[in-house]
């Protein structure tokens, strides 16, 4: 199954809205193109990619204007274009691939990490340390492949039209050694440097803040340019990464992120803390 990209989700939402505007049920709409209710439901939920020809047939049967049909057909074509991450599908879990596909289209990314430096701000050596210290023993080749995946994800941060990144880090992640001393020094210096970019904000939650609502695990929130695209949240659990897109779930995650920002140091004070940790090493 192809990753549920923002384009695929946007197309699914449009298909449902056009069907509902035409006053058709899933069953009656499916009959129009000799399909089934379950197939059409998968199209609308972006669980299965729909072909441009099927989009044209569906929307024509709904009586949609030609200009809107053409836009939806183009969206269907764009949704089928493979992303750079496809070549790594064999290496990563399906949920991770889905998240990477969504992250690649996000215009705003908020990430809280309680135990490690956020992945988009990790150095290559730090990534290697994290990979080698994970729950599964990986050979050198697999480690290097995963390092490359993460570095490829980071390229958008310095592209011509980069996303906004708000990174919130628990102080414990800055104090926890990953690799040797030179790895941590390089990672801390990289954080300071990246925080100078206009699209990146780094905030640290000090240990003195005590127990807070993010102590249980990492949290990502993705926002997209098109207002029709719902916010996406991702949380880490012992069972792996969970992607959330229901309004109630994402609303809760957004409130948690707002709370984390409120207990974190300001960007300026966070920079001072990073420099202090570096100086004290």
Tab-separated table of C-alpha atoms in Angstrom:
chain	number	residue	atom	x	y	z
A	1	UNK	CA	0.000	0.000	0.000
A	2	UNK	CA	1.388	3.420	-0.935
A	3	UNK	CA	2.164	5.951	1.818
A	4	UNK	CA	-0.765	8.187	2.703
A	5	UNK	CA	0.778	11.450	1.502
A	6	UNK	CA	-0.799	14.853	2.022
A	7	UNK	CA	-1.756	14.945	-1.673
A	8	UNK	CA	-3.497	11.574	-1.427
A	9	UNK	CA	-5.339	12.666	1.720
A	10	UNK	CA	-6.367	15.943	0.085
A	11	UNK	CA	-7.714	14.079	-2.946
A	12	UNK	CA	-9.664	11.683	-0.740
A	13	UNK	CA	-11.262	14.574	1.124
A	14	UNK	CA	-12.205	16.226	-2.185
A	15	UNK	CA	-13.752	13.002	-3.511
A	16	UNK	CA	-15.905	12.679	-0.408
A	17	UNK	CA	-16.972	16.331	-0.496
A	18	UNK	CA	-17.931	16.152	-4.173
A	19	UNK	CA	-19.900	12.935	-3.574
A	20	UNK	CA	-21.762	14.403	-0.623
A	21	UNK	CA	-22.496	17.608	-2.579
A	22	UNK	CA	-24.039	15.410	-5.286
A	23	UNK	CA	-26.248	13.783	-2.649
A	24	UNK	CA	-24.887	10.293	-3.290
A	25	UNK	CA	-24.150	7.484	-0.841
A	26	UNK	CA	-20.996	5.415	-1.148
A	27	UNK	CA	-23.088	2.584	-2.636
A	28	UNK	CA	-24.817	4.675	-5.287
A	29	UNK	CA	-21.606	6.498	-6.224
A	30	UNK	CA	-19.746	3.188	-6.574
A	31	UNK	CA	-22.498	1.916	-8.869
A	32	UNK	CA	-21.833	4.847	-11.193
A	33	UNK	CA	-18.381	3.474	-12.016
A	34	UNK	CA	-19.168	-0.231	-11.586
A	35	UNK	CA	-17.152	-0.392	-8.373
A	36	UNK	CA	-17.879	-1.330	-4.770
A	37	UNK	CA	-18.648	0.611	-1.613
A	38	UNK	CA	-15.476	-0.654	0.096
A	39	UNK	CA	-13.264	0.346	-2.843
A	40	UNK	CA	-14.680	3.868	-2.963
A	41	UNK	CA	-14.315	4.161	0.808
A	42	UNK	CA	-10.616	3.251	0.494
A	43	UNK	CA	-10.208	5.945	-2.183
A	44	UNK	CA	-11.822	8.579	0.048
A	45	UNK	CA	-9.713	7.563	3.042
A	46	UNK	CA	-6.512	7.538	0.935
A	47	UNK	CA	-5.947	3.901	1.808
A	48	UNK	CA	-5.709	3.035	-1.898
A	49	UNK	CA	-4.424	5.326	-4.637
A	50	UNK	CA	-7.060	6.124	-7.224
A	51	UNK	CA	-6.155	6.392	-10.903
A	52	UNK	CA	-6.609	9.730	-12.712
A	53	UNK	CA	-9.054	8.043	-15.123
A	54	UNK	CA	-11.225	6.857	-12.222
A	55	UNK	CA	-11.169	10.332	-10.688
A	56	UNK	CA	-12.388	11.781	-13.985
A	57	UNK	CA	-15.150	9.174	-14.279
A	58	UNK	CA	-16.303	9.680	-10.689
A	59	UNK	CA	-16.381	13.470	-10.731
A	60	UNK	CA	-18.036	13.557	-14.148
A	61	UNK	CA	-20.798	11.314	-12.778
A	62	UNK	CA	-21.145	13.743	-9.839
A	63	UNK	CA	-21.692	16.645	-12.250
A	64	UNK	CA	-18.554	18.485	-11.147
A	65	UNK	CA	-17.409	21.408	-13.315
A	66	UNK	CA	-14.674	20.673	-15.852
A	67	UNK	CA	-12.113	22.976	-14.204
A	68	UNK	CA	-12.467	21.231	-10.830
A	69	UNK	CA	-12.333	17.824	-12.511
A	70	UNK	CA	-9.056	18.782	-14.200
A	71	UNK	CA	-7.561	19.967	-10.885
A	72	UNK	CA	-8.540	16.715	-9.151
A	73	UNK	CA	-7.136	14.623	-12.013
A	74	UNK	CA	-3.821	16.491	-11.744
A	75	UNK	CA	-3.823	15.891	-7.977
A	76	UNK	CA	-4.319	12.171	-8.636
A	77	UNK	CA	-1.333	12.209	-10.995
A	78	UNK	CA	0.817	14.050	-8.445
A	79	UNK	CA	-0.196	11.654	-5.662
A	80	UNK	CA	1.154	8.742	-7.678
A	81	UNK	CA	4.617	10.244	-8.109
A	82	UNK	CA	7.124	8.305	-5.994
A	83	UNK	CA	9.012	10.231	-3.326
A	84	UNK	CA	12.715	9.869	-2.536
A	85	UNK	CA	11.813	7.642	0.417
A	86	UNK	CA	10.345	4.880	-1.749
A	87	UNK	CA	13.762	3.335	-2.321
A	88	UNK	CA	14.031	2.811	1.448
A	89	UNK	CA	10.671	1.055	1.850
A	90	UNK	CA	12.412	-2.263	2.487
A	91	UNK	CA	14.377	-0.718	5.350
A	92	UNK	CA	11.695	1.005	7.419
A	93	UNK	CA	8.363	0.066	8.965
A	94	UNK	CA	5.258	1.055	6.932
A	95	UNK	CA	4.205	3.544	9.627
A	96	UNK	CA	7.588	5.264	9.444
A	97	UNK	CA	7.382	5.483	5.644
A	98	UNK	CA	3.897	6.999	5.935
A	99	UNK	CA	5.194	9.589	8.398
A	100	UNK	CA	8.189	10.495	6.215
A	101	UNK	CA	5.866	10.957	3.229
A	102	UNK	CA	3.695	13.348	5.248
A	103	UNK	CA	6.664	15.173	6.780
A	104	UNK	CA	8.066	15.781	3.279
A	105	UNK	CA	4.984	17.867	2.421
A	106	UNK	CA	4.515	19.655	5.743
A	107	UNK	CA	5.017	23.416	5.882
A	108	UNK	CA	5.270	23.484	9.689
A	109	UNK	CA	6.736	20.817	11.958
A	110	UNK	CA	6.647	20.826	15.754
A	111	UNK	CA	8.626	18.125	17.538
A	112	UNK	CA	9.146	17.426	21.234
A	113	UNK	CA	11.729	14.870	22.301
A	114	UNK	CA	12.264	13.841	25.940
A	115	UNK	CA	15.256	11.518	25.543
A	116	UNK	CA	17.182	12.356	22.364
A	117	UNK	CA	17.889	15.322	20.107
A	118	UNK	CA	15.101	15.667	17.473
A	119	UNK	CA	15.885	13.563	14.404
A	120	UNK	CA	15.804	16.510	11.997
A	121	UNK	CA	18.551	18.184	14.027
A	122	UNK	CA	20.809	15.171	14.622
A	123	UNK	CA	24.354	14.956	13.263
A	124	UNK	CA	25.451	11.852	11.349
A	125	UNK	CA	27.638	10.640	14.247
A	126	UNK	CA	24.817	11.175	16.750
A	127	UNK	CA	22.431	9.222	14.489
A	128	UNK	CA	24.937	6.362	14.399
A	129	UNK	CA	25.098	6.378	18.187
A	130	UNK	CA	21.309	6.286	18.477
A	131	UNK	CA	20.998	3.482	15.927
A	132	UNK	CA	23.634	1.352	17.640
A	133	UNK	CA	22.039	1.889	21.022
A	134	UNK	CA	18.524	0.929	19.883
A	135	UNK	CA	16.536	-2.164	20.873
A	136	UNK	CA	17.640	-4.096	17.790
A	137	UNK	CA	21.241	-4.881	16.913
A	138	UNK	CA	21.986	-3.513	13.454
A	139	UNK	CA	24.958	-4.268	11.235
A	140	UNK	CA	27.153	-1.429	9.996
A	141	UNK	CA	25.537	-1.429	6.545
A	142	UNK	CA	22.005	-1.101	7.931
A	143	UNK	CA	23.148	1.625	10.305
A	144	UNK	CA	24.645	3.640	7.438
A	145	UNK	CA	21.512	3.208	5.325
A	146	UNK	CA	19.360	4.532	8.159
A	147	UNK	CA	21.765	7.403	8.715
A	148	UNK	CA	21.347	8.351	5.051
A	149	UNK	CA	17.544	8.248	5.340
A	150	UNK	CA	17.598	10.662	8.259
A	151	UNK	CA	20.095	12.996	6.599
A	152	UNK	CA	17.918	13.012	3.453
A	153	UNK	CA	14.942	14.045	5.602
A	154	UNK	CA	16.971	16.960	6.956
A	155	UNK	CA	17.707	18.454	3.529
A	156	UNK	CA	14.354	20.278	3.409
A	157	UNK	CA	15.379	22.430	6.377
A	158	UNK	CA	17.917	24.291	4.237
A	159	UNK	CA	16.064	24.143	0.907
A	160	UNK	CA	14.734	27.203	-0.937
A	161	UNK	CA	11.279	26.906	0.650
A	162	UNK	CA	11.955	25.173	3.968
A	163	UNK	CA	9.313	24.218	6.508
A	164	UNK	CA	9.115	25.953	9.859
A	165	UNK	CA	10.554	23.700	12.559
A	166	UNK	CA	9.789	24.206	16.243
A	167	UNK	CA	11.969	21.797	18.202
A	168	UNK	CA	11.418	21.362	21.934
A	169	UNK	CA	13.970	19.254	23.786
A	170	UNK	CA	13.998	18.066	27.374
A	171	UNK	CA	17.239	19.002	29.120
A	172	UNK	CA	17.797	15.322	29.904
A	173	UNK	CA	18.392	14.679	26.197
A	174	UNK	CA	21.259	17.174	26.234
A	175	UNK	CA	22.889	15.527	29.239
A	176	UNK	CA	22.471	11.922	28.097
A	177	UNK	CA	25.679	10.764	26.327
A	178	UNK	CA	25.237	9.318	22.843
A	179	UNK	CA	28.543	8.135	21.428
A	180	UNK	CA	31.747	9.573	22.832
A	181	UNK	CA	32.457	13.105	24.045
A	182	UNK	CA	33.321	14.426	20.578
A	183	UNK	CA	29.964	13.172	19.232
A	184	UNK	CA	28.039	15.066	21.909
A	185	UNK	CA	30.154	18.211	21.465
A	186	UNK	CA	29.509	18.128	17.722
A	187	UNK	CA	25.796	17.560	18.280
A	188	UNK	CA	25.423	20.441	20.719
A	189	UNK	CA	27.329	22.803	18.403
A	190	UNK	CA	25.098	21.701	15.519
A	191	UNK	CA	21.984	22.516	17.573
A	192	UNK	CA	23.296	26.014	18.278
A	193	UNK	CA	24.092	26.532	14.578
A	194	UNK	CA	20.738	25.224	13.313
A	195	UNK	CA	18.848	27.387	15.800
A	196	UNK	CA	20.296	30.433	14.030
A	197	UNK	CA	18.328	29.653	10.865
A	198	UNK	CA	15.208	31.820	10.478
A	199	UNK	CA	12.881	28.826	10.034
A	200	UNK	CA	14.117	26.897	13.076
A	201	UNK	CA	13.341	27.511	16.739
A	202	UNK	CA	14.943	25.428	19.469
A	203	UNK	CA	13.613	25.473	23.031
A	204	UNK	CA	14.769	23.454	26.021
A	205	UNK	CA	12.587	22.327	28.920
A	206	UNK	CA	14.827	22.491	32.002
A	207	UNK	CA	14.870	19.676	34.517
A	208	UNK	CA	13.755	22.257	37.071
A	209	UNK	CA	10.362	22.324	35.313
A	210	UNK	CA	9.728	18.968	36.966
A	211	UNK	CA	7.203	16.482	35.610
A	212	UNK	CA	5.372	17.833	32.569
A	213	UNK	CA	2.863	16.577	30.027
A	214	UNK	CA	5.556	15.489	27.574
A	215	UNK	CA	7.473	13.287	29.976
A	216	UNK	CA	5.781	10.158	28.617
A	217	UNK	CA	7.177	10.283	25.087
A	218	UNK	CA	7.988	12.109	21.879
A	219	UNK	CA	5.415	14.051	19.884
A	220	UNK	CA	5.300	15.389	16.310
A	221	UNK	CA	2.701	17.727	14.835
A	222	UNK	CA	2.612	18.418	11.090
A	223	UNK	CA	0.748	21.258	9.387
A	224	UNK	CA	0.250	21.749	5.654
A	225	UNK	CA	-0.140	24.682	3.263
A	226	UNK	CA	-3.630	23.704	2.097
A	227	UNK	CA	-6.226	24.544	4.798
A	228	UNK	CA	-8.172	21.482	3.670
A	229	UNK	CA	-5.369	19.243	4.926
A	230	UNK	CA	-5.998	18.203	8.542
A	231	UNK	CA	-3.199	18.502	11.062
A	232	UNK	CA	-1.314	15.248	11.608
A	233	UNK	CA	0.127	14.138	14.938
A	234	UNK	CA	2.544	11.310	15.621
A	235	UNK	CA	3.402	9.802	18.982
A	236	UNK	CA	5.938	7.158	19.953
A	237	UNK	CA	4.712	4.192	21.975
A	238	UNK	CA	6.313	0.913	23.047
A	239	UNK	CA	4.521	-0.615	20.048
A	240	UNK	CA	6.077	1.880	17.640
A	241	UNK	CA	4.980	5.069	15.928
A	242	UNK	CA	1.278	5.974	15.849
A	243	UNK	CA	-0.061	8.501	13.327
A	244	UNK	CA	-3.166	10.386	14.440
A	245	UNK	CA	-5.411	12.461	12.184
A	246	UNK	CA	-8.792	12.573	13.933
A	247	UNK	CA	-9.772	16.022	15.139
A	248	UNK	CA	-10.150	15.031	18.793
A	249	UNK	CA	-6.779	13.305	18.881
A	250	UNK	CA	-4.865	16.070	17.129
A	251	UNK	CA	-6.559	18.715	19.286
A	252	UNK	CA	-5.267	16.968	22.402
A	253	UNK	CA	-1.765	16.721	20.916
A	254	UNK	CA	-1.817	20.406	19.955
A	255	UNK	CA	-2.746	21.362	23.527
A	256	UNK	CA	0.106	19.227	24.870
A	257	UNK	CA	2.542	20.940	22.499
A	258	UNK	CA	1.290	24.361	23.629
A	259	UNK	CA	1.870	23.304	27.242
A	260	UNK	CA	5.409	22.154	26.404
A	261	UNK	CA	6.189	25.525	24.791
A	262	UNK	CA	4.924	27.287	27.911
A	263	UNK	CA	7.194	25.359	30.301
A	264	UNK	CA	10.228	25.531	27.979
A	265	UNK	CA	12.855	28.252	28.163
A	266	UNK	CA	12.696	31.026	25.577
A	267	UNK	CA	14.781	30.497	22.423
A	268	UNK	CA	17.396	32.935	23.736
A	269	UNK	CA	17.601	31.261	27.148
A	270	UNK	CA	17.656	27.861	25.466
A	271	UNK	CA	20.651	28.933	23.407
A	272	UNK	CA	22.361	30.092	26.591
A	273	UNK	CA	21.700	26.694	28.166
A	274	UNK	CA	23.125	24.862	25.124
A	275	UNK	CA	26.275	26.975	25.320
A	276	UNK	CA	26.481	26.386	29.075
A	277	UNK	CA	26.191	22.609	28.637
A	278	UNK	CA	28.908	22.785	25.972
A	279	UNK	CA	31.186	24.851	28.203
A	280	UNK	CA	30.683	22.502	31.135
A	281	UNK	CA	31.612	19.366	29.196
